[in-house]
Coordinates of C-alpha atoms in Angstrom, one line a residue:
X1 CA 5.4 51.9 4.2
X2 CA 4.1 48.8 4.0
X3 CA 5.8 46.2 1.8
X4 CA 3.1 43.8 -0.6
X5 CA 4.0 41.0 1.2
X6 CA 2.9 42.7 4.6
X7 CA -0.4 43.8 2.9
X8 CA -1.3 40.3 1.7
X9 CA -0.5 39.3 5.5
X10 CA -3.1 41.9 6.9
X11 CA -5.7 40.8 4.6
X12 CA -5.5 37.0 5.6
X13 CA -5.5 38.2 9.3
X14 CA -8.8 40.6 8.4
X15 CA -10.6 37.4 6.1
X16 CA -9.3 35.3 9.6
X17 CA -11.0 38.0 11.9
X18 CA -14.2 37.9 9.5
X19 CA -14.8 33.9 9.3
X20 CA -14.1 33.2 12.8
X21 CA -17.2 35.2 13.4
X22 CA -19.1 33.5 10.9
X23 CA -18.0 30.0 12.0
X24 CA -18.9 30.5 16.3
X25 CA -15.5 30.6 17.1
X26 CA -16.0 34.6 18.6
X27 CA -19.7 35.5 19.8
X28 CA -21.8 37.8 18.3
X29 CA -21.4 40.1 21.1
X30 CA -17.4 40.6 19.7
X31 CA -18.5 41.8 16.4
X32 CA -18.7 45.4 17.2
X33 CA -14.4 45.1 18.5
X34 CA -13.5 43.1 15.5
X35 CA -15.6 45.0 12.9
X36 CA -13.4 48.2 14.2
X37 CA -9.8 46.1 14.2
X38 CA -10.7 45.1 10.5
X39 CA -11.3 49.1 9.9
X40 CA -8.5 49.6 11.8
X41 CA -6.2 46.8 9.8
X42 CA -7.3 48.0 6.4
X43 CA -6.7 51.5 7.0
X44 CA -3.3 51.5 8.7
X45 CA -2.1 49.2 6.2
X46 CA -3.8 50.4 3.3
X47 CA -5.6 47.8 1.9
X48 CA -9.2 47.0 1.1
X49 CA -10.7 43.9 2.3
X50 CA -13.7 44.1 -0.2
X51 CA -11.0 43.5 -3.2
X52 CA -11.9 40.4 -4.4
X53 CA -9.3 40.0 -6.5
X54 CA -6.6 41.2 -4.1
X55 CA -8.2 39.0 -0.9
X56 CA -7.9 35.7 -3.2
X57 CA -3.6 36.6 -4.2
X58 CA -3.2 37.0 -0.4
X59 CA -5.1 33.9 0.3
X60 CA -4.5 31.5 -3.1
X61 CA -6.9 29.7 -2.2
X62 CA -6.0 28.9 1.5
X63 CA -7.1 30.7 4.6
X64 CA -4.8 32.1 7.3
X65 CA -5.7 29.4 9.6
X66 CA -4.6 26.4 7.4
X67 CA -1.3 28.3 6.6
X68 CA -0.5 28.9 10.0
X69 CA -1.5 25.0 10.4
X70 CA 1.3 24.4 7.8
X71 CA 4.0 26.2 10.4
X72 CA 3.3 24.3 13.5
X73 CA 3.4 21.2 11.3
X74 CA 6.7 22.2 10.0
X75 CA 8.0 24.3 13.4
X76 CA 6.0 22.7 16.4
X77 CA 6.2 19.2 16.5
X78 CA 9.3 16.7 16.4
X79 CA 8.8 14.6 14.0
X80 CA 11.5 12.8 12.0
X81 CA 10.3 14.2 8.7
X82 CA 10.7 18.1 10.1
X83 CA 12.6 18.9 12.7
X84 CA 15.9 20.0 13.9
X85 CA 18.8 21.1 11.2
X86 CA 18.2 19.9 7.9
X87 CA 19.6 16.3 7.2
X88 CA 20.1 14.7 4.1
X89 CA 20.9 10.9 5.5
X90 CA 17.5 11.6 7.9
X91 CA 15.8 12.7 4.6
X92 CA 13.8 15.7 6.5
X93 CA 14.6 19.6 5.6
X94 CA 15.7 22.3 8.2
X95 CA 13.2 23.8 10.3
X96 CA 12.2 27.1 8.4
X97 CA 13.5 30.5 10.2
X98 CA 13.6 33.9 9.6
X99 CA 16.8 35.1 8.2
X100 CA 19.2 36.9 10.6
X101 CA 20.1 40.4 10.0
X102 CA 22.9 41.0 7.5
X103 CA 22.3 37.3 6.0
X104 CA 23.6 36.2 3.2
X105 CA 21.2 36.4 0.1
X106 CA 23.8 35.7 -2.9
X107 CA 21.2 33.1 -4.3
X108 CA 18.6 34.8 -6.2
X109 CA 15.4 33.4 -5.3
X110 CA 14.9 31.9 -8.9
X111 CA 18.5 30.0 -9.2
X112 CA 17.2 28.5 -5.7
X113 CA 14.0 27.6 -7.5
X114 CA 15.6 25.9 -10.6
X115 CA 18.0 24.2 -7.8
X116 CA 15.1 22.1 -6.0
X117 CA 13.1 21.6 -9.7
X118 CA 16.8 19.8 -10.9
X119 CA 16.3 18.0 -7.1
X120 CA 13.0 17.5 -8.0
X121 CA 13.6 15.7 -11.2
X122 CA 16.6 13.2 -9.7
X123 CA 14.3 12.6 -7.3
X124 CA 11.4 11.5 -10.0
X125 CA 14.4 9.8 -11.9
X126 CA 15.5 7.6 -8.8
X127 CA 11.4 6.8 -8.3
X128 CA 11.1 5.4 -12.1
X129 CA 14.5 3.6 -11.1
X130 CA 13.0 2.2 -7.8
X131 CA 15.8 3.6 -6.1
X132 CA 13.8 4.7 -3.1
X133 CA 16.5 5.8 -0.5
X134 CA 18.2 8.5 -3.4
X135 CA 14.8 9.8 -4.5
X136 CA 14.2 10.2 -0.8
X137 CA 17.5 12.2 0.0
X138 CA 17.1 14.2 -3.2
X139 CA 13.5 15.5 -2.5
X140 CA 14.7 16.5 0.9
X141 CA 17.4 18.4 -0.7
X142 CA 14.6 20.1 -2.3
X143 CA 12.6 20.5 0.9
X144 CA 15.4 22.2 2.5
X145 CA 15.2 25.0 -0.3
X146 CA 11.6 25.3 -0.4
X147 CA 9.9 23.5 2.8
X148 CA 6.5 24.1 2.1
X149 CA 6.1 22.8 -1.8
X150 CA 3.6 20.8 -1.7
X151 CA 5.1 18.3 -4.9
X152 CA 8.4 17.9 -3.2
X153 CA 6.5 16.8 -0.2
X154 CA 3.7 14.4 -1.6
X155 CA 6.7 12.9 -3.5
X156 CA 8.9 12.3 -1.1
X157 CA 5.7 10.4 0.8
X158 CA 5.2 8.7 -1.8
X159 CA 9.0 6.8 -1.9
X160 CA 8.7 6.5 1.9
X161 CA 5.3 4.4 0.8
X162 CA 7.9 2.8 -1.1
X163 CA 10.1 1.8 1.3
X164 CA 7.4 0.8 4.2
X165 CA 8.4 4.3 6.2
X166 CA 4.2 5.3 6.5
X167 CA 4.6 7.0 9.7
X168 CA 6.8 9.6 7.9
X169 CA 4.6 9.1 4.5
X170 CA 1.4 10.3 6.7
X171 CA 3.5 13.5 7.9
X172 CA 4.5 14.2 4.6
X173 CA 0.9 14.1 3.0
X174 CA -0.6 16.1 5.4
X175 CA 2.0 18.8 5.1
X176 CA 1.5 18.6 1.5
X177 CA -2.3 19.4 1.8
X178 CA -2.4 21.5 4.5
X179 CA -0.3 23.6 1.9
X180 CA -2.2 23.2 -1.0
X181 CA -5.9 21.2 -0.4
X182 CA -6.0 21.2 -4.2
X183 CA -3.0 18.9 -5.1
X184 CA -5.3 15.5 -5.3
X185 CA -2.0 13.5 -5.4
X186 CA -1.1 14.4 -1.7
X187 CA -4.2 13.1 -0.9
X188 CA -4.1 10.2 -2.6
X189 CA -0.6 9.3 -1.0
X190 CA -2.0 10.1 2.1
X191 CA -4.9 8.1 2.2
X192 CA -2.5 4.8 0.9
X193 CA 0.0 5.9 4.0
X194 CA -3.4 5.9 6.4
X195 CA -4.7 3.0 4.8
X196 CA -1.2 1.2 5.9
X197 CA -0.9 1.7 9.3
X198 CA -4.6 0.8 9.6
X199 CA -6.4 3.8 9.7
X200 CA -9.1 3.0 7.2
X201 CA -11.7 5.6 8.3
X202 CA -8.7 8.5 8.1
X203 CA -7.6 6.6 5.0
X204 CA -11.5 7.2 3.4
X205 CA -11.5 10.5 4.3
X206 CA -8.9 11.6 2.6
X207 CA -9.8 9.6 -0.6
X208 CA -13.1 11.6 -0.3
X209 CA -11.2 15.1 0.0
X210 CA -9.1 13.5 -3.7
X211 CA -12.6 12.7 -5.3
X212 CA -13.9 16.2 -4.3
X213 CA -11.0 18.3 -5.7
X214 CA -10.6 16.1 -8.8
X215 CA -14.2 16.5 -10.0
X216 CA -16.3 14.6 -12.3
X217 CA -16.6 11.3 -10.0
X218 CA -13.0 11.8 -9.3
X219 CA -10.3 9.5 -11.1
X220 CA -9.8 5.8 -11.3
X221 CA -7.1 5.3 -9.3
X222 CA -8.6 7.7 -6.5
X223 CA -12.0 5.5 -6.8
X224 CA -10.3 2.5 -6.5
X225 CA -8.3 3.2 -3.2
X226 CA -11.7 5.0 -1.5
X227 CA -13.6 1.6 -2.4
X228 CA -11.3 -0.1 -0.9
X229 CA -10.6 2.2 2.1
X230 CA -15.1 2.2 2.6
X231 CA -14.8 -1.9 2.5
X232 CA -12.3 -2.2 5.2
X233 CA -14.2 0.7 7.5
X234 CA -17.6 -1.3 6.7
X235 CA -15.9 -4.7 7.8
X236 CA -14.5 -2.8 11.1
X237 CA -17.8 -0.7 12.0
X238 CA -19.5 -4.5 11.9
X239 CA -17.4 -6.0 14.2
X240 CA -16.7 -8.7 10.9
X241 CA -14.6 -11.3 13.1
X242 CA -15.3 -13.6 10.3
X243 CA -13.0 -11.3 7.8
X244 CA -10.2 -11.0 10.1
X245 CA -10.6 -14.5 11.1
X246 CA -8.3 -17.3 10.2
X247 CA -11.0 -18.5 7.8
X248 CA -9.0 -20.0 4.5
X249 CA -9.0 -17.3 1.7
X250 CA -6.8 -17.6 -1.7
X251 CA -4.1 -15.4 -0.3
X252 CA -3.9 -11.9 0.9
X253 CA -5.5 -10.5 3.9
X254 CA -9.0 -8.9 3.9
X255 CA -10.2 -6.4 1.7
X256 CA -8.0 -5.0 -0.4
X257 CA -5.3 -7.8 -0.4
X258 CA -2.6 -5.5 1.2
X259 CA 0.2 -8.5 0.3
X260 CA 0.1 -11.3 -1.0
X261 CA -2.2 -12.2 -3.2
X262 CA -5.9 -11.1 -4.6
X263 CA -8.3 -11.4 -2.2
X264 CA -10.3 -14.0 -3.9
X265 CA -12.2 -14.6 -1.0
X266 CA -14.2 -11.2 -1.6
X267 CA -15.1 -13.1 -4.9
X268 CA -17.7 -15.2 -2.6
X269 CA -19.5 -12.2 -2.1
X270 CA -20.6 -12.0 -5.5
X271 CA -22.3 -15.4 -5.3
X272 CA -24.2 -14.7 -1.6
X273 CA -21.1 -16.3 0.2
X274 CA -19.5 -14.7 3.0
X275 CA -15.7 -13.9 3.6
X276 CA -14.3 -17.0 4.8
X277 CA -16.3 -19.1 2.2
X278 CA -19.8 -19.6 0.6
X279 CA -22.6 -20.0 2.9
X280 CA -25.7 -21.9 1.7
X281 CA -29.3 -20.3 1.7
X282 CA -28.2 -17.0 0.0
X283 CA -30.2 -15.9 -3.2
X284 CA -28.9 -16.0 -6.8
X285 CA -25.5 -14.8 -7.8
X286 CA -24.9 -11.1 -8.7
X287 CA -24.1 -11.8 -12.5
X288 CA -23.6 -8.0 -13.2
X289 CA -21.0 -7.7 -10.5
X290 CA -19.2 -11.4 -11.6
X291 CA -18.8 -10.1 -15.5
X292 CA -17.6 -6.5 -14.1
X293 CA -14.7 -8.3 -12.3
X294 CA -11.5 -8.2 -14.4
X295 CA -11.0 -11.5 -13.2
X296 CA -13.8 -13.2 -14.1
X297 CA -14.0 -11.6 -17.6
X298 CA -10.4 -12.7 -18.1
X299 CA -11.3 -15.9 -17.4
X300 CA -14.5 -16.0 -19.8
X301 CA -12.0 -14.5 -22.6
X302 CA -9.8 -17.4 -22.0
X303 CA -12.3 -19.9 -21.7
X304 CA -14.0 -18.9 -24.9
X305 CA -10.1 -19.0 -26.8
X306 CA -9.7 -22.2 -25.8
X307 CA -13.4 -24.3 -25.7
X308 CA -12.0 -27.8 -24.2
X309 CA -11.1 -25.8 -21.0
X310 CA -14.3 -25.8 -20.1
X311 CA -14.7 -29.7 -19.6
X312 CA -11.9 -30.1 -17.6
X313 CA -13.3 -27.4 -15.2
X314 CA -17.0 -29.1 -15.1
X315 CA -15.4 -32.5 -13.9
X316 CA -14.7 -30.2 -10.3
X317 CA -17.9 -31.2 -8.3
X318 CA -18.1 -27.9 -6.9
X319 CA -18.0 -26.2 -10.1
X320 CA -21.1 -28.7 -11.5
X321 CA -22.8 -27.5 -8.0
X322 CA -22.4 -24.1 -8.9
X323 CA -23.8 -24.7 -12.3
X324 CA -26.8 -26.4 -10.6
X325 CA -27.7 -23.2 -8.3
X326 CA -27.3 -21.0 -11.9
X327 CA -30.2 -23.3 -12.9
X328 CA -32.3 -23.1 -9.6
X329 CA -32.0 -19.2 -9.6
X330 CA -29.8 -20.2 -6.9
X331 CA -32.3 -20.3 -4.0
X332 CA -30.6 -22.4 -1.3
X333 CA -32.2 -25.3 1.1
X334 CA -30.5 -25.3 4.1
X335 CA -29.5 -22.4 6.4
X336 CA -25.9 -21.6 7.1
X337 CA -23.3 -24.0 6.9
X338 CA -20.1 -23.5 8.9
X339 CA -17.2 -20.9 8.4
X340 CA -15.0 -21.7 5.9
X341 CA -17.4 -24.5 4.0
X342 CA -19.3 -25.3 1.3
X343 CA -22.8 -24.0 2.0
X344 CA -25.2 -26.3 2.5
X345 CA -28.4 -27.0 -0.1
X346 CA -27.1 -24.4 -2.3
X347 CA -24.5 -20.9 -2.5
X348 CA -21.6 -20.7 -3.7
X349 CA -19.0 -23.1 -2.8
X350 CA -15.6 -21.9 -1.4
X351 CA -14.0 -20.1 -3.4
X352 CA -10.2 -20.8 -1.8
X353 CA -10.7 -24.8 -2.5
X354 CA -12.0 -24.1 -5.8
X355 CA -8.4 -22.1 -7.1
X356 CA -6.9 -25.4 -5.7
X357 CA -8.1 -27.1 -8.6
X358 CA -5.4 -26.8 -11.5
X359 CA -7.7 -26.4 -14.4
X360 CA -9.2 -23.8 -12.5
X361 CA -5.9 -21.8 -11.8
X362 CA -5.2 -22.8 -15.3
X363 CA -7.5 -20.2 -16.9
X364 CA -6.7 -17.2 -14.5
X365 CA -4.2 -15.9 -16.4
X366 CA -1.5 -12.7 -15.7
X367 CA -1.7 -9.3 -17.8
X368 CA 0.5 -9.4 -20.8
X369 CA 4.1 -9.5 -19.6
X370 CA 5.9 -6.2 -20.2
X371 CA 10.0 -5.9 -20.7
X372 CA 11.7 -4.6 -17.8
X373 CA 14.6 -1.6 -18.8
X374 CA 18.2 -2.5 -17.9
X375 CA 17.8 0.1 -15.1
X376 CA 15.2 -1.1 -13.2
X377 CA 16.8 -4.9 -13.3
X378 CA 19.7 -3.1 -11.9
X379 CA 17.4 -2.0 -9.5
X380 CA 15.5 -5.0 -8.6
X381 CA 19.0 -6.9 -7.8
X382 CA 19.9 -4.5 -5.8
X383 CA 16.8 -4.6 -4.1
X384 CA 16.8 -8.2 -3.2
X385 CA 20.5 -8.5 -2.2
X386 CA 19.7 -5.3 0.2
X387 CA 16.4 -6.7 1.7
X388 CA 17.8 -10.7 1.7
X389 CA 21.7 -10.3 2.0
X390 CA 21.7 -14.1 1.9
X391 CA 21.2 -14.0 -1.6
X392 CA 24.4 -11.8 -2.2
X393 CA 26.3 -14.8 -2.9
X394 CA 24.4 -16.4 -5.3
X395 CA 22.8 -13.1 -6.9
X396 CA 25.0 -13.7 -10.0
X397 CA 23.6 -16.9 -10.0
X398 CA 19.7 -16.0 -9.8
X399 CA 19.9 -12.7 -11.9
X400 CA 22.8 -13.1 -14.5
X401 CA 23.9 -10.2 -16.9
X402 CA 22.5 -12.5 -20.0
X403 CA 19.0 -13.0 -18.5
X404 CA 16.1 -10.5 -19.2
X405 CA 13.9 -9.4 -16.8
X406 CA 9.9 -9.2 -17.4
X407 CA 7.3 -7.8 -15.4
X408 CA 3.1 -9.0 -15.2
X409 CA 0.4 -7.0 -13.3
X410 CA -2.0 -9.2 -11.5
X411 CA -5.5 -8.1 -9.8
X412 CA -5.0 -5.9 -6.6
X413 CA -2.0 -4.2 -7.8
X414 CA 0.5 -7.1 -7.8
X415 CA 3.5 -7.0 -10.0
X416 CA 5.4 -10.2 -10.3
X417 CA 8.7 -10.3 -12.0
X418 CA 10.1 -13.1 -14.2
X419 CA 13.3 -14.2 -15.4
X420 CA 14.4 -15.3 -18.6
X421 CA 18.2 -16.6 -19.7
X422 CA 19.5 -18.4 -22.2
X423 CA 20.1 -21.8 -20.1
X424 CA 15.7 -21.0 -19.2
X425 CA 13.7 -19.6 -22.0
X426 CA 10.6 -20.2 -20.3
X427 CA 10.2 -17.5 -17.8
X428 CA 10.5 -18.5 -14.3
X429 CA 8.7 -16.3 -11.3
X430 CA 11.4 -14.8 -9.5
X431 CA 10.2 -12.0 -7.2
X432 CA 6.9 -9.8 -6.5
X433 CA 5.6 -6.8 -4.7
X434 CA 2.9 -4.8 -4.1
X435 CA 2.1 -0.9 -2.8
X436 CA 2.0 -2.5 0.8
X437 CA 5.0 -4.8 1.1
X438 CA 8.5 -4.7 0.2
X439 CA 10.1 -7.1 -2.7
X440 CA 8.7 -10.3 -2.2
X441 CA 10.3 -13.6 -2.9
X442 CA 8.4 -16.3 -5.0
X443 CA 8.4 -19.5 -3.2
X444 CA 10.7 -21.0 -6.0
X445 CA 13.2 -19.1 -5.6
X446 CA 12.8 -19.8 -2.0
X447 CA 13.2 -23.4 -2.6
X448 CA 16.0 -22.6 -4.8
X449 CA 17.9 -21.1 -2.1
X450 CA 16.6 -21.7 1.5
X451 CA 19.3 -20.6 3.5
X452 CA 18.9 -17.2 2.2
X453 CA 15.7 -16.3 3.9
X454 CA 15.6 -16.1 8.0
X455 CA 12.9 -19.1 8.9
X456 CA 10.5 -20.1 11.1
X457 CA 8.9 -23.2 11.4
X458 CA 5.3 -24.2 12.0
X459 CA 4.2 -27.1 13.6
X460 CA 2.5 -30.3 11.8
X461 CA -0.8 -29.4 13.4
X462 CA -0.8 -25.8 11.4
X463 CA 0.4 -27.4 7.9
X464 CA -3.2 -27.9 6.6
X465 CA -4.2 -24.5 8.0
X466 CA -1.6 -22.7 6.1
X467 CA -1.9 -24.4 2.9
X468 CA -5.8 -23.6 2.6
X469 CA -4.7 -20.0 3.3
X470 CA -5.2 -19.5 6.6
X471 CA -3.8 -17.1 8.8
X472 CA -0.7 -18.2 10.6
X473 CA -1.5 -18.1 14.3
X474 CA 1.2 -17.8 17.6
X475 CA 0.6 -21.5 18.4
X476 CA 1.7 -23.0 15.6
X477 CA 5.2 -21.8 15.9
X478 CA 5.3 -22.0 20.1
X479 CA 4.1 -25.7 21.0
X480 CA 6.3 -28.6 20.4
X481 CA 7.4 -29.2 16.5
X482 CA 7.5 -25.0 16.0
X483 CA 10.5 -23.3 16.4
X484 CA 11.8 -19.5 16.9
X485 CA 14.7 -18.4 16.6
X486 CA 17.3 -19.0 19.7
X487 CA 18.8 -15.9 21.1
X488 CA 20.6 -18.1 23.7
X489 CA 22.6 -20.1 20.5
X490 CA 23.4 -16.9 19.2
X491 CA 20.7 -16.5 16.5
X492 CA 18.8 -12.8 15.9
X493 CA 15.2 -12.2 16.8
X494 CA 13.3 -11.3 13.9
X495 CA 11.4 -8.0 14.0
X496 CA 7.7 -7.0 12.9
X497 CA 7.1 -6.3 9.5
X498 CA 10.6 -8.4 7.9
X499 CA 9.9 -10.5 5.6
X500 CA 9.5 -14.3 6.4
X501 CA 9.9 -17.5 5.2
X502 CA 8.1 -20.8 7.0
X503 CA 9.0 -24.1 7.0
X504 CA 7.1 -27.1 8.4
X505 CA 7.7 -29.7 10.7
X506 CA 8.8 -33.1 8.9
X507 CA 8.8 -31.3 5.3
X508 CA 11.5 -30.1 3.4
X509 CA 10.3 -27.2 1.4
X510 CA 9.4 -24.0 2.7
X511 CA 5.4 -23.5 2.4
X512 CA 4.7 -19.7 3.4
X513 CA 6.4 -16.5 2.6
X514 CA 5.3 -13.3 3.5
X515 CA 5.6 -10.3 6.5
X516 CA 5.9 -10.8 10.1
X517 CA 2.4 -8.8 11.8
X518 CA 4.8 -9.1 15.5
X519 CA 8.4 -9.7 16.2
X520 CA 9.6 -13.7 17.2
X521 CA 10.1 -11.8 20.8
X522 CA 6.9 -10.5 20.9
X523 CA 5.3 -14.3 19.4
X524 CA 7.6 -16.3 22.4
X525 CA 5.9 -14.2 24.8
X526 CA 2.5 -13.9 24.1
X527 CA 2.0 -17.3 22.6
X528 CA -1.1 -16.6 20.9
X529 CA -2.5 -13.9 18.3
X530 CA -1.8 -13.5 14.1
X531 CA 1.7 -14.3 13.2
X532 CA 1.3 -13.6 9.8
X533 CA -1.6 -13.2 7.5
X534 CA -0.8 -12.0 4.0
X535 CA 1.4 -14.3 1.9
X536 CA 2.0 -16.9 -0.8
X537 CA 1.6 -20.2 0.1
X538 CA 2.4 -23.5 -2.0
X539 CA -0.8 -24.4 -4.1
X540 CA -2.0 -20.8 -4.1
X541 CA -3.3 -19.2 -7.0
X542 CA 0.4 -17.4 -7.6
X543 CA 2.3 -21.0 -7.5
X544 CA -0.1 -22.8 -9.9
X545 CA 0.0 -19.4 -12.2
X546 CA 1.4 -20.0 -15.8
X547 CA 3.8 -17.8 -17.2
X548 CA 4.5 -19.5 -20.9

């Protein structure tokens, strides 16, 4: 006799049989054959396809096809998330199998249930903690019980997010919606793992497939990471050279300002200016789209608290410009100026120069600043001495038991953290990061303690470039005044995607911090291409911000 289990099987395979010939995949000319194995299926197994109610608890929702998608993902392919035994230190669970004959079953199925929830919830402790590697090993332990649970898996994509591992994020997310398309989360984690190793398009679709099984417009957070996925497939569909350019920008790379900091230099857009700075001739400014910016209506707030702001901002000559095109409707003169400048006979000026004015950076003030628990401090120092071991020494030093740890979200989903202590009751910056990069020094504590951080040094030529937030390019670092590190006097090559920090030639202070786009092996060689385009840079908008 058929168990239930076995009749819920036979009704997938006859709803399989049924849609591949509704979808093309079998000709019309097959119908007659399957029409008489779905007879045949039904009746020998005793079931009736026409249930409604019974073809839906055989499917939940999925179709035969997805769930046998699910196995190969899990079964077929070696991939470091999946295969082989299971493996706690590798943080993937076993390879499902059916049980031998005569196998041990002492653990009911619920006490294995409540097992992986308790995994679950260490797992969601260690995340809240930002202890990335235990939440990893303890949703695998969960895996291992139950390989196929879509929360385990969209959760444990989430901390390999965390810890740069997107490759292994991406497998994750997909097994977690190829087992249930209706979990949004797994799709938003998997657009974000897309999205980071630069698969915008992939990384749009699946933000759509998140908006379409959340409903109503789909949720903030899901909006936010599809608009930002569509700008960076618009940019690559129009071949925009100009946004991938080394055009100077107020920190982060293009689009969604995936490091770093905010990509200001989308701001121009709103004024008629292009990526790498405004361009003159455009029309007015898009007034609706300046005062929806969080930015800009911070800054309005502020500037209304505090009236005499305003006249320090209207001695900036490009500021008084601006004002000038508000008063002409903003209709431009001349055509196009250069990349980079200050449009000609009207547009917007460039935004990058105009944060280099102090009174400027002066008014774009951080979120309010929000206590960090004794935990997560614990977290964060060991988080900096494991990512910079340099600082191990001196960690007591930088992060002392006394002090007290805030944190401040910024535009673009920056969190910078600051440090209070007794001997420095004004808070200093001390480290920031963002959903893209690891735990990123500020450049003070940089300064504070240089030999910390590997280094690499730019030439003079490259100094200007960098400072007006330019991407750093191969030559810089290659031709006479850069320097690499030496594998001939014993020192390591530095690999892709480590963080960074760049002196100049002649200066003292470090002027750059940020992640390596290629390996110094890869730079010596090829001499030319982006080094590293997503950082904070002295003068920036995140050294001249105000913490008081």
């Amino acid at each position: 006799m058929a168990t239930e289990s076995k009749k819920r099987l036979a009704l997938a395979i006859v709803d399989f049989l049924s849609t591949s010939l509704k979808d093309g995949t079998l000709s019309s000319d097959d119908a007659e054959s399957i029409e008489v194995a779905q007879s045949c299926i039904a009746e020998s197994f005793k079931v009736d396809p026409s249930d409604k109610t019974a073809m839906a608890d055989a499917l939940g929702g999925q179709n035969l096809l997805s769930i046998y998608g699910v196995y190969e993902k899990l079964k077929g392919k070696s991939t470091a998330s999946t295969s082989g035994p299971s493996s706690a230190s590798e943080a993937r669970p076993s390879t499902p199998s059916a049980p031998t004959a005569g196998a041990s079953t002492s653990a009911a199925p619920g006490a294995k249930s409540a097992e992986a929830e308790a995994l679950k919830g260490r797992g969601n402790a260690a995340m809240a903690s930002k202890d990335y590697k235990s939440a990893i090993d303890f949703y695998t332990q969960a895996l291992a019980i139950s390989p196929v649970n879509p929360i385990y898996l969209s959760n444990r994509a989430a901390a390999y997010s965390a810890t740069h591992q997107h490759d292994l994020a991406k497998a994750d997310a997909e097994m977690a919606v190829a087992a249930e398309p209706k979990y949004t989360k797994a799709w938003s984690r998997l657009g974000l793992a897309r999205f980071a190793l630069g698969d915008a398009k992939g990384s749009l679709e699946a933000y759509e497939k998140g908006i379409e099984f959340e409903g109503n417009g789909g949720s903030p957070a899901m909006k936010k990471g599809y608009e930002t996925a569509k700008k960076r497939v618009e940019e690559e569909e129009a071949g925009d050279d100009e946004a991938r350019s080394p055009s100077p920008r107020a920190g982060g790379g293009a689009g969604a300002g995936a490091g770093g900091m905010p990509d200001l230099s989308s701001l121009a857009g709103m004024f008629g200016g292009g990526a790498g700075g405004g361009r003159g001739g455009g029309g007015g400014p898009d007034l609706s789209s300046i005062m929806n910016n969080p930015m800009f209506s911070q800054m309005a707030q502020n500037l209304m608290s505090n009236p005499g702001m305003m006249q320090n901002i209207m001695n900036n000559p490009q500021v008084r410009q601006m004002a000038e095109g508000f008063g002409r409707g903003g209709a431009g003169e001349g055509g196009e100026s250069g990349e980079g400048g200050q449009g000609g006979g009207g547009g917007m000026p460039d935004i990058a120069s105009l944060m280099q004015d102090p009174n400027i950076a002066e008014i774009l003030t951080p979120s309010a600043k929000t206590k960090v628990k004794s935990s997560a401090q614990r977290a964060i120092r060991a988080k900096l001495v494991e990512t910079y071991p340099g600082l191990a020494p001196h960690i007591e030093e930088i992060m002392p038991k006394k002090g007290s740890v805030e944190s401040v979200k910024l535009p673009e989903r920056i969190t910078i953290y600051l440090l209070t202590t007794p001997a420095h009751p004004t808070p200093q910056p001390l480290c920031y990061e963002t959903p893209f990069t690891p735990l990123l020094p500020h450049l003070r504590l940089v300064h504070a303690f240089p030999s910390a951080f590997p280094t690499i040094r730019i030439d003079r030529g490259a100094i200007r470039f960098v400072l007006s937030g330019a991407a750093l390019m191969a030559p810089g670092l290659t031709s006479p005044g850069g320097r690499l590190p030496d594998p001939e006097k014993g020192e390591r090559e530095l690999e892709k995607d480590e963080v960074v920090a760049v002196a100049a030639e002649g200066k003292d202070e470090v002027c750059l911090v940020g992640v390596l786009k290629m390996g110094t092996k890869e730079i010596r060689e090829k001499k030319k291409g982006v080094v590293l385009d997503e950082g904070h840079f002295l003068g920036d908008a995140l050294w001249r911000m105000k913490f008081e």
